[in-house]
Coordinates of C-alpha atoms in Angstrom, one line a residue:
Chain A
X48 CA 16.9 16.2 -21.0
X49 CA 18.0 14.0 -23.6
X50 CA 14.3 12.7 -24.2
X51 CA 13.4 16.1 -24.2
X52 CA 15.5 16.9 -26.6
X53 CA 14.6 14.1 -28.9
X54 CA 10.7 15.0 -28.8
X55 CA 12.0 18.5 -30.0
X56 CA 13.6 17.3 -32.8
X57 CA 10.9 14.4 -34.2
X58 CA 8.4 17.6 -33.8
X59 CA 10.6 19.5 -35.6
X60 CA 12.7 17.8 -37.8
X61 CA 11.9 17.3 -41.6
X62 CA 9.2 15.2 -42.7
X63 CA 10.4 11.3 -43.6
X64 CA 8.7 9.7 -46.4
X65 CA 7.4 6.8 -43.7
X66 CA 5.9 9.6 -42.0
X67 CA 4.1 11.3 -45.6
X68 CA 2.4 7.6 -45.4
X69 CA 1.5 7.2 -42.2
X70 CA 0.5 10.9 -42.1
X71 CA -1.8 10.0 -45.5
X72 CA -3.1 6.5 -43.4
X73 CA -3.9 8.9 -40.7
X74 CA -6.0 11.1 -42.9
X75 CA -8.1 8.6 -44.4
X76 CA -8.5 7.1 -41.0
X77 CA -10.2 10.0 -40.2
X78 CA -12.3 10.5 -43.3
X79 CA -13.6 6.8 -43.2
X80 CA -14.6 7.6 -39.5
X81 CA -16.3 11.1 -40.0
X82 CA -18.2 9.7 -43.3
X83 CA -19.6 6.2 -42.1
X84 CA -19.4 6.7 -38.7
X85 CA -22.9 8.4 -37.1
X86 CA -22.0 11.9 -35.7
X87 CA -25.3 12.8 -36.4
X88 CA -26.2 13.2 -32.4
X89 CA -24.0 16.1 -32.2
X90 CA -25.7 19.2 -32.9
X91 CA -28.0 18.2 -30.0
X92 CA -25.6 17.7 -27.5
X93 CA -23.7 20.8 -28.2
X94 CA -24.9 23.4 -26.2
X95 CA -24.2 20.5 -23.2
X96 CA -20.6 19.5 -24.4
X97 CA -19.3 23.2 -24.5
X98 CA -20.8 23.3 -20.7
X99 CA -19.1 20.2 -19.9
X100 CA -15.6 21.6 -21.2
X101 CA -16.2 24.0 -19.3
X102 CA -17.2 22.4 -16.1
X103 CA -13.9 20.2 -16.4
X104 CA -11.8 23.0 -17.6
X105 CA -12.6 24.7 -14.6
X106 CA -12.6 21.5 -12.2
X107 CA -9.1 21.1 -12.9
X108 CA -8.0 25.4 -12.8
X109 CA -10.0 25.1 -9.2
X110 CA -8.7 21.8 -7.9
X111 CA -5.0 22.4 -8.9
X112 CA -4.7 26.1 -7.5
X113 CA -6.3 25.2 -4.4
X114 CA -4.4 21.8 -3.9
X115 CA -0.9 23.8 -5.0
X116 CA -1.5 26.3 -2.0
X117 CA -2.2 23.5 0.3
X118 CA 1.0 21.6 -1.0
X119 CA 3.0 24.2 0.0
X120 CA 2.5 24.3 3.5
X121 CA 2.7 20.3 3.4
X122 CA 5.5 20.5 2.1
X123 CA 7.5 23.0 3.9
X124 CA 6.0 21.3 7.2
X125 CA 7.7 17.9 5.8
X126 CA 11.0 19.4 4.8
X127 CA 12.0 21.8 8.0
X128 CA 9.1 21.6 10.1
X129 CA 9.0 20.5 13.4
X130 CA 8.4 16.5 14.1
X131 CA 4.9 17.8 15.5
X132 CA 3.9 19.2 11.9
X133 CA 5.9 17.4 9.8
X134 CA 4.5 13.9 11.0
X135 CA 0.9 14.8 10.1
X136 CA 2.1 15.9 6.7
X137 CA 3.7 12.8 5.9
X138 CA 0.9 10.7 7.3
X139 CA -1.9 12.9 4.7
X140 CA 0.6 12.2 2.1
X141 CA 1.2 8.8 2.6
X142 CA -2.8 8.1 2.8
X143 CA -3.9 9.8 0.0
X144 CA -1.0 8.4 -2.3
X145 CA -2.3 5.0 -1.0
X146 CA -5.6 5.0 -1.6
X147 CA -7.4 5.1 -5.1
X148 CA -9.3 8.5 -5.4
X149 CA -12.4 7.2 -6.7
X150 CA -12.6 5.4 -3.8
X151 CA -11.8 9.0 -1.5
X152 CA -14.5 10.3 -3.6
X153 CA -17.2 7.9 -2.9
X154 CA -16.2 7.9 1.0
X155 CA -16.4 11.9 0.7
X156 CA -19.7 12.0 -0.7
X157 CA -21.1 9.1 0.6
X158 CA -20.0 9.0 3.8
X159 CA -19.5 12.9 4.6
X160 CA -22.9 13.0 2.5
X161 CA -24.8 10.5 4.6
X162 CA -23.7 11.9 7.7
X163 CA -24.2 15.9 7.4
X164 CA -28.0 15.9 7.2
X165 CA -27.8 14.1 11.0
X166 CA -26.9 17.4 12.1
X167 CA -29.7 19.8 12.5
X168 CA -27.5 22.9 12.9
X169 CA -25.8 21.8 9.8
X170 CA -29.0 22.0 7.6
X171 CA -29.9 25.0 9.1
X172 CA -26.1 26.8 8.3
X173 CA -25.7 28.9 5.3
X174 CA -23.4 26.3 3.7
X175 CA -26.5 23.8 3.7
X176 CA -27.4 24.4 -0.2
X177 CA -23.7 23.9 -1.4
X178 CA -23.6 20.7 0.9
X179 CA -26.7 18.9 -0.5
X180 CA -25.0 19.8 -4.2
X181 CA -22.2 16.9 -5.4
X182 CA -19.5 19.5 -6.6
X183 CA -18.3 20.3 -3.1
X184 CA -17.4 17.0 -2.9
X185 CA -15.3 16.7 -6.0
X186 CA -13.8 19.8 -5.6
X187 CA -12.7 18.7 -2.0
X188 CA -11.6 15.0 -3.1
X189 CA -9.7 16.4 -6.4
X190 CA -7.9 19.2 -4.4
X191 CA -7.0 16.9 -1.5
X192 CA -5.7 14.4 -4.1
X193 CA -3.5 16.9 -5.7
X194 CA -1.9 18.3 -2.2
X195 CA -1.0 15.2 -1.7
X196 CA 0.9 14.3 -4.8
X197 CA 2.3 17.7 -5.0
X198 CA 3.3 18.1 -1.0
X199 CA 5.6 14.9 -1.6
X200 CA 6.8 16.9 -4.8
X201 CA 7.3 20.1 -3.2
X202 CA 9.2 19.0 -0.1
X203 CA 12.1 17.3 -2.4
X204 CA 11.7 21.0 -4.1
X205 CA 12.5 23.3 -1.0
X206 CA 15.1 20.5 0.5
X207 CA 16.8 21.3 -2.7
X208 CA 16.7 24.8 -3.0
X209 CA 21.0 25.5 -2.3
X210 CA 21.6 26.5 1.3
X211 CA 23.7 29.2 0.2
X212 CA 21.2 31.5 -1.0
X213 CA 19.1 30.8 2.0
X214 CA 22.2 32.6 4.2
X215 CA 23.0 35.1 1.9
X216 CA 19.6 35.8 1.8
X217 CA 19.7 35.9 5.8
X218 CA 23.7 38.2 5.7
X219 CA 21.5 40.5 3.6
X220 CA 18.9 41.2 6.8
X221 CA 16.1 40.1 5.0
X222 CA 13.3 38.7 7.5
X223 CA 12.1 35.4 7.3
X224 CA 9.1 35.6 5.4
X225 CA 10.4 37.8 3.0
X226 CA 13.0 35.1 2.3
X227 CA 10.1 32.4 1.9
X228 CA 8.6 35.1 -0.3
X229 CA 11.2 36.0 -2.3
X230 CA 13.9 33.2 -2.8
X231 CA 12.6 29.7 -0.9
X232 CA 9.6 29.8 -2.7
X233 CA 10.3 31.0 -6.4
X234 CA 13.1 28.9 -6.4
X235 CA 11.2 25.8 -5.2
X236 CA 8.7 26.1 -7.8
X237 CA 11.0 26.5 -10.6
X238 CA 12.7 23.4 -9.6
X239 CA 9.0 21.7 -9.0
X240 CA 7.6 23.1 -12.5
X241 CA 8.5 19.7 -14.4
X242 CA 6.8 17.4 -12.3
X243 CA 3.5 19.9 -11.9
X244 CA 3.3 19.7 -15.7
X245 CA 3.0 15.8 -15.2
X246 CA 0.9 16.4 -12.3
X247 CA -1.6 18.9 -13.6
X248 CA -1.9 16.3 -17.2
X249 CA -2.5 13.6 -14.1
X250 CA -5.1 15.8 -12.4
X251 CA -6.9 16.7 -16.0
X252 CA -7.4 12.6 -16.2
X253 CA -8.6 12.4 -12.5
X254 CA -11.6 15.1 -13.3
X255 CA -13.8 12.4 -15.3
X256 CA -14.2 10.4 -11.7
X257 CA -16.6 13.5 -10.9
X258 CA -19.1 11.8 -13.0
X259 CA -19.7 8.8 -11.0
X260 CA -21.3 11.4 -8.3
X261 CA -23.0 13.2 -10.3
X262 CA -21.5 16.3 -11.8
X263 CA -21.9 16.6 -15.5
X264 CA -18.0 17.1 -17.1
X265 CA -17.6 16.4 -20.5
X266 CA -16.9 13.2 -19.6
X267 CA -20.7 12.6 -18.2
X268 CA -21.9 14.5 -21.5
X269 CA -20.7 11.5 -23.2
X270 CA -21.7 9.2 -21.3
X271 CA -25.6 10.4 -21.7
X272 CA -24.9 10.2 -25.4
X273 CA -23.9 6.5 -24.8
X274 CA -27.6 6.1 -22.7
X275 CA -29.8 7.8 -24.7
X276 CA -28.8 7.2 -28.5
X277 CA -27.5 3.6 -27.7
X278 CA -24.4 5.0 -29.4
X279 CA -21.2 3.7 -27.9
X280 CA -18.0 4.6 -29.7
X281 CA -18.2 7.6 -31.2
X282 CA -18.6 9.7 -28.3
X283 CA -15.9 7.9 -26.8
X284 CA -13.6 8.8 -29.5
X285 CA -14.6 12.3 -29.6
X286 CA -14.2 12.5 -25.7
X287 CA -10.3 10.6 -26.4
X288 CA -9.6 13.8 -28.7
X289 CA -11.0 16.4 -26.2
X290 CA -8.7 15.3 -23.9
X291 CA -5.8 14.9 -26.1
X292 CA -6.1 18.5 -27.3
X293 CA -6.4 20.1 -23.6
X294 CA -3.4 17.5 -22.7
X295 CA -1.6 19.3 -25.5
X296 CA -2.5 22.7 -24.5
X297 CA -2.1 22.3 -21.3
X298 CA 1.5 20.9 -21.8
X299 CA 2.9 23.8 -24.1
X300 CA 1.4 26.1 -21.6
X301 CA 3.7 24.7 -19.1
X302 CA 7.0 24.9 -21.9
X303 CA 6.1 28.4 -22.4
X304 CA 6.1 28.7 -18.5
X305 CA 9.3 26.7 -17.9
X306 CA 11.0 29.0 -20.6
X307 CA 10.0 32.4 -19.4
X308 CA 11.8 31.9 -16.1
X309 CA 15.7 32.0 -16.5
X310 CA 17.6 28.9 -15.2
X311 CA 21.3 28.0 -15.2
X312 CA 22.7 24.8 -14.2
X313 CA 25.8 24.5 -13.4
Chain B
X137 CA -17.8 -3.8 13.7
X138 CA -19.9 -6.5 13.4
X139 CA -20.8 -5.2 9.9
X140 CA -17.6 -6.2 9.1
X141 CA -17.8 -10.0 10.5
X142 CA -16.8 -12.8 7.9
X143 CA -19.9 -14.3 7.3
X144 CA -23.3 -13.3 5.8
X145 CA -25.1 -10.8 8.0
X146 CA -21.3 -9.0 8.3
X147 CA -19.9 -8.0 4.7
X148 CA -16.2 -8.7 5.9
X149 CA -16.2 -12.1 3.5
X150 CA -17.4 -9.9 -0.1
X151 CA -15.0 -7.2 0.7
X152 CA -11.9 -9.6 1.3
X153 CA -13.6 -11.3 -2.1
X154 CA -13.6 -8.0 -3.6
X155 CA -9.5 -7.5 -2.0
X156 CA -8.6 -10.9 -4.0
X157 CA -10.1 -9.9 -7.0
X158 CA -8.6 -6.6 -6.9
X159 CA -5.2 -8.3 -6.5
X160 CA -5.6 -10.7 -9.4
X161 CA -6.0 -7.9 -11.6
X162 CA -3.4 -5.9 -10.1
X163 CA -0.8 -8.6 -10.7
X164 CA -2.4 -9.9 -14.2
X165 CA -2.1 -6.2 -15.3
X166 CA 1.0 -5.3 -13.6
X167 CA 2.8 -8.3 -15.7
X168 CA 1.5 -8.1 -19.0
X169 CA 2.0 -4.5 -19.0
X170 CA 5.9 -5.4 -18.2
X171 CA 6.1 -7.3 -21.0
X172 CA 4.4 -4.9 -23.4
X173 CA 6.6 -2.7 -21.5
X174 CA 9.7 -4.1 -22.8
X175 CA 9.2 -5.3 -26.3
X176 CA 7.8 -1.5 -26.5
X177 CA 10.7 -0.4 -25.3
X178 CA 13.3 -2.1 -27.5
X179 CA 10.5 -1.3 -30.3
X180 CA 11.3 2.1 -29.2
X181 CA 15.2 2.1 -29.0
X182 CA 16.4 -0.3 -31.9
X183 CA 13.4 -0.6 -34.1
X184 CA 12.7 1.2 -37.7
X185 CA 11.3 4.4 -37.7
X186 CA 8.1 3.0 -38.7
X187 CA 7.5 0.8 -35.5
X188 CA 9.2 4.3 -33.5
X189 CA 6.3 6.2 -34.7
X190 CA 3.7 3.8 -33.9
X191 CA 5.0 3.4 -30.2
X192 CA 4.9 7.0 -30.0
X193 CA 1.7 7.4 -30.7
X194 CA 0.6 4.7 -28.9
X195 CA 2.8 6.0 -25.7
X196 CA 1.7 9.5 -26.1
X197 CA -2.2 8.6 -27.0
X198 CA -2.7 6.8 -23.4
X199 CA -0.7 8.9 -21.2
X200 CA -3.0 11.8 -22.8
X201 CA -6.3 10.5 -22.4
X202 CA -8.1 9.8 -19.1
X203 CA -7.7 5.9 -17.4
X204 CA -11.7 6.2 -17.4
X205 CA -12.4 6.6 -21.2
X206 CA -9.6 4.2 -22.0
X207 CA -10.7 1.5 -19.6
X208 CA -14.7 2.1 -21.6
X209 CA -12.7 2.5 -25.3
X210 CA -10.9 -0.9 -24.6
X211 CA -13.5 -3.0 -22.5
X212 CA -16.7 -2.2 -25.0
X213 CA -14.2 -1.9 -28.5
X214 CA -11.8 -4.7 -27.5
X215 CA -14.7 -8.0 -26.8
X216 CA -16.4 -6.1 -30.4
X217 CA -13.4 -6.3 -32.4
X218 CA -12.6 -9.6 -31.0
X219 CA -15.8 -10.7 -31.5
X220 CA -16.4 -10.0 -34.8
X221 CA -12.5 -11.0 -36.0
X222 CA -14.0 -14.8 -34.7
X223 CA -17.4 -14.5 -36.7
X224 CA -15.2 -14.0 -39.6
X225 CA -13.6 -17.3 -39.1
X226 CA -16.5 -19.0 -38.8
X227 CA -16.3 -19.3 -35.2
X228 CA -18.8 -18.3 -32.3
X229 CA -18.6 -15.0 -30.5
X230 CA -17.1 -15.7 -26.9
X231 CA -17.9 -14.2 -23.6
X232 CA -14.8 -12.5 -21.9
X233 CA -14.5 -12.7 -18.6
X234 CA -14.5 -9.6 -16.4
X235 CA -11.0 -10.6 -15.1
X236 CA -9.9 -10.9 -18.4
X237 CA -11.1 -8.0 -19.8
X238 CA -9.8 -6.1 -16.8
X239 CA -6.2 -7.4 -16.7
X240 CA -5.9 -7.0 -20.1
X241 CA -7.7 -3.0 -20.4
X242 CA -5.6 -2.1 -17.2
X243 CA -2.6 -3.9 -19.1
X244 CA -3.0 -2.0 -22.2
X245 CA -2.6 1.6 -20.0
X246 CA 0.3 0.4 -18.1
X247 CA 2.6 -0.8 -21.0
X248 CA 2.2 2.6 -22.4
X249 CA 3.9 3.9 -19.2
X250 CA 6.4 0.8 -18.8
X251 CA 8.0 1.3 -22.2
X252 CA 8.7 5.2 -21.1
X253 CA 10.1 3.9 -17.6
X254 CA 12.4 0.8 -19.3
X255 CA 13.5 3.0 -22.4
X256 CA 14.4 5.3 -19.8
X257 CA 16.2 2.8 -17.4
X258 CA 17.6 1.1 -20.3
X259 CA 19.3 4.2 -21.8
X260 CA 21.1 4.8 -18.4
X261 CA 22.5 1.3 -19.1
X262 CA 26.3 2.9 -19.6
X263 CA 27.1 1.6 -23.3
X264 CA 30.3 -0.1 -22.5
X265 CA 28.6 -2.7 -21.2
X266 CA 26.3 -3.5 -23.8
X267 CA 29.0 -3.0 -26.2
X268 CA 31.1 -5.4 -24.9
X269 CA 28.5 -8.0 -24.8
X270 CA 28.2 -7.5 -28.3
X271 CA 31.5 -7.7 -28.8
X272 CA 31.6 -10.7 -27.1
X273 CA 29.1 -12.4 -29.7
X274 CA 25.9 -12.6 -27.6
X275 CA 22.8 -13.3 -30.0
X276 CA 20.7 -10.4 -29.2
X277 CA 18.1 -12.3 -27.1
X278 CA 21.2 -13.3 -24.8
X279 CA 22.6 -10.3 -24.3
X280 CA 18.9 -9.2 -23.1
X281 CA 18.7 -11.4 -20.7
X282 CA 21.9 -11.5 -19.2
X283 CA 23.3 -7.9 -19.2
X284 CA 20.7 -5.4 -20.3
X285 CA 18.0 -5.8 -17.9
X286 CA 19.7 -7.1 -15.3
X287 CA 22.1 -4.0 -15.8
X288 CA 18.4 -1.3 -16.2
X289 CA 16.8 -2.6 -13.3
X290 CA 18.4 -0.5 -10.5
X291 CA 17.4 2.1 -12.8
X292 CA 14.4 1.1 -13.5
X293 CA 12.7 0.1 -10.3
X294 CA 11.5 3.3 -8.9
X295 CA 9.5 3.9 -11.7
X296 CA 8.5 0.5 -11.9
X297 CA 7.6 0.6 -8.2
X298 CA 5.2 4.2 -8.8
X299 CA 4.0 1.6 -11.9
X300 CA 3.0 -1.0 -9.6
X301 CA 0.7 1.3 -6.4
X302 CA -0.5 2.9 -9.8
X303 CA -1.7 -0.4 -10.9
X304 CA -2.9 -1.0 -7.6
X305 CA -4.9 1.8 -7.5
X306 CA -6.5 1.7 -10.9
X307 CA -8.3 -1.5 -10.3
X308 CA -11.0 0.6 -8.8
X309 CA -11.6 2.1 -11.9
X310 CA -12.8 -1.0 -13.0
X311 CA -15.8 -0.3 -10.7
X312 CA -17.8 1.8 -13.0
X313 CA -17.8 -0.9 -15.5
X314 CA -19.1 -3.0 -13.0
X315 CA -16.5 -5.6 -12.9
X316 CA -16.7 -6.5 -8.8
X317 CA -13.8 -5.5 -7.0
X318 CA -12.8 -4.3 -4.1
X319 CA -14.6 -0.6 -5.0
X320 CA -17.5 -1.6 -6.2
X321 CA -18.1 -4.6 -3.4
X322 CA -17.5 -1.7 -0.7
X323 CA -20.3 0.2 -2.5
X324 CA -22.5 -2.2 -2.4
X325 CA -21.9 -3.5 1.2
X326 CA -22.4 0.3 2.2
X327 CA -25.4 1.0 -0.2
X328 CA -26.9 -1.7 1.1
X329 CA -26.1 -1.1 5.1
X330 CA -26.3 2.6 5.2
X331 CA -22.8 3.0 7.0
X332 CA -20.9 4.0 4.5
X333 CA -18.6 5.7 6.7
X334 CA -17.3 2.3 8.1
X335 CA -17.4 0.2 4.6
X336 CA -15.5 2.9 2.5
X337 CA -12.9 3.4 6.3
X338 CA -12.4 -0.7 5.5
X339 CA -12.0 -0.3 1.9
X340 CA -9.3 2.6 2.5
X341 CA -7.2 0.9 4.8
X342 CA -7.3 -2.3 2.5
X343 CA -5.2 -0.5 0.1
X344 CA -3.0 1.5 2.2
X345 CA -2.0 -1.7 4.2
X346 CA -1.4 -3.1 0.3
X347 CA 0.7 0.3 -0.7
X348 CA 2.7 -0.3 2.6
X349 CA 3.5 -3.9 2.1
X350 CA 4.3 -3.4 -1.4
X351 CA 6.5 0.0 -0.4
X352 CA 8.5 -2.8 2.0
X353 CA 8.8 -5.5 -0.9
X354 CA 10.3 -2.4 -3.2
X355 CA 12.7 -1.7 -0.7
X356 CA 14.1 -4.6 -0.1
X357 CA 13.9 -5.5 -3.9
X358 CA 15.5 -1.9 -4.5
X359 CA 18.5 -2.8 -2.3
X360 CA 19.0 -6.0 -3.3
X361 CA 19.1 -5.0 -6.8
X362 CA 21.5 -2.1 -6.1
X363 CA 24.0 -5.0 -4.7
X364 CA 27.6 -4.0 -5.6
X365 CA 27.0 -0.7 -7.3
X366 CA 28.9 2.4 -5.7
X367 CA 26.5 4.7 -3.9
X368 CA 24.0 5.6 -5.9
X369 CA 21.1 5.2 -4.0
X370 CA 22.6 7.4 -1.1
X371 CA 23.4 10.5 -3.6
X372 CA 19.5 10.9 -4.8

């Protein structure tokens, strides 16, 4: 709290002198880059950044709703599951926090990859054309990656939701789903939504790791700049900015979120 | 499994290579971003507002953007500048080592995330202590090393654990800019083999069984460093 609370009031506060300076620095920084540094290259890659936003934008919408709804199961099954489910939870967890996601990646569609076309009644199945394609393969490594980190996350939520309105939930005759639905589960979110603004920032700076199989997110964008124009910093930079600014919008969109929902703690 | 055999026709020997490799960096990383970790932090805390800001930026700026473009930004940016201050003074460019170049790009990212963890641990520190070490007379540097981060570190070791299978982890990143570790070996033994399956299986266990051993180290390290304090790990 209290480092929240600081943040609001540096963004906030009145403008220091120190800051005027560094603020004017800053600005002349940013002249001296756009005038002698060569930007000409952009208006050819345009059309093929604004797809590559878009691809990433969209990787990380896709790969974080999917991976939420498979957290929650993880997680329930780790915090009041039986030993039967809750063991397999923990093991997925515990392997997918323990090994690097690039490497999941590569072992997805490399090894999932090589071994599919083996299978004659798999490249005769409907799924064949999305199989050959590398996006399936992202999507699946980035959303496994992010039910991992968040099933660990969201079994410390629902262990924490207060017993209390579990059983007054239960005196009032609701049935159990309905309970899940209507108190264990709004409550364990709200208690989870700090960490899955940290987590969603995290997943937004897993997407680039698409790349290295082939899918064209802004990140790959840049790096075709880099190959064919020989050019090797300035797309970087620009590609550090995109990502700050979706980092930024992505984290008010979770303060908005957080103070929409009511909360008092005691 | 004979793929996997020590010497040349298995690739066991290059992936264990790869393993060491990956560890050096790890560590080399793992330190130097502790001790950026640090100063940044008592930059953050006690500094002027001018070396505030800059940390801020600096804290916010790689937290924000991707380990992959940083990891590029540094490694091509970092041996130009460097390379170019030295032509200045007369002297000849130098070639940087992939080790070094790795330990200190990963380095760079993980001081960022150190200073939040140790300003963090260190403002849990409860004030009376560093108060009375103060008013005791302890030179600054002192008082540092004998009560404030011996007094943070309960605080500060889970993070600093989550820091360290971080650091672990992003060594594979290094793969793409072809520094040969542990990733990058396994691609190449299973590029070159066609069982990818069994290379990448090898690879992923690798760094689980490090994650594990490290997980034991932490808590024993955890408990050790929780010596004499009143229950604190048992209320979380």
């Amino acid at each position: 709290m209290a480092a929240e609370n600081s943040l609001r009031a540096r963004t906030l506060g009145r403008i220091e002198p120190h800051r005027l300076v560094m603020l004017a620095i800053g600005v002349v920084i940013l002249v001296v880059a756009a005038t002698t540094m060569r930007w000409n290259w952009i208006p050819a890659y345009y059309d093929l950044a604004l797809e590559g936003i878009w691809r990433t934008l969209w990787l990380l919408a896709a790969t974080s709703v999917l991976g939420f709804l498979l957290a929650v199961p993880l997680g329930l099954a780790q915090a009041v599951g039986p030993r039967w489910l809750a063991w397999p939870a923990q093991t997925f967890c515990t392997v997918i926090r323990g090994t690097p996601l690039l490497l999941q990646l590569w072992l997805l569609y490399y090894g999932l990859g090589s071994l599919f076309p083996q299978f004659p009644w798999i490249r005769q199945s409907e799924l064949w054309p999305y199989l050959r394609q590398a996006w399936p393969y992202g999507v699946l490594a980035l959303t496994l990656s992010f039910a991992g980190y968040e099933g660990e996350v969201m079994r410390g939520a629902f262990a924490g939701v207060p017993r209390g309105q579990l059983e007054s939930a239960r005196a009032f005759g609701m049935r159990r789903f309905t309970i899940f639905r209507r108190i264990w589960l709004p409550q364990a979110i709200h208690r989870a939504l700090p960490t899955l603004a940290g987590e969603t920032v995290l997943q937004l700076k897993a997407t680039p790791l698409v790349a290295t199989i082939t899918v064209v997110d802004i990140y790959a964008v840049s790096s075709r700049v880099r190959q064919d124009t020989f050019i090797t910093y300035e797309p970087l930079l620009l590609l550090a900015l995109i990502y700050l600014i979706i980092t930024g919008i992505l984290v008010f969109l979770f303060k908005r979120l957080e103070i929409r929902i009511p909360s008092r703690l005691g | 499994m004979e793929l996997l055999a020590f010497h040349p026709p298995g690739w066991g020997g290059v992936l264990l290579a790869g393993f060491v490799s990956s560890l050096q960096i790890a560590i080399g990383a793992y330190l130097l971003g502790l001790t950026i970790g640090i100063a940044g932090a008592y930059g953050k805390l006690y500094g002027g507002p001018v070396t505030r800001d800059l940390l801020g930026i600096y804290t916010t700026v790689v937290r924000a953007v991707p380990e992959l473009v940083l990891i590029l930004l540094i490694y091509y940016a970092g041996t130009d500048l460097l390379n170019r201050a030295l032509a200045l003074g007369g002297i000849d460019p130098v070639d940087i080592g992939g080790l070094t170049a790795g330990i200190v790009t990963l380095g760079f990212v993980q001081g960022a995330y150190s200073t939040e963890v140790l300003r963090g641990a260190i403002l849990a520190v409860p004030q009376g202590q560093i108060e009375a070490a103060r008013a005791y007379g302890m030179a600054p540097w002192l008082m540092m090393r004998r009560i404030t981060l011996p007094a943070m570190l309960p605080f500060a070791i889970p993070g600093l654990a989550n820091l360290w299978l971080i650091c672990t982890k992003d060594t594979a990143l290094l793969a793409v800019v072809g520094f040969s570790e542990l990733t990058l070996m396994t691609r190449q033994a299973a590029g070159a083999t066609k069982a990818y399956f069994t290379f990448y299986m090898a690879a992923g266990a690798l760094y689980l069984a490090l994650t594990l051993f490290s997980n034991q180290i932490i808590g024993w390290v955890e408990r050790r460093s929780r010596r004499g304090m009143p229950g604190v790990a048992e209320g979380s």
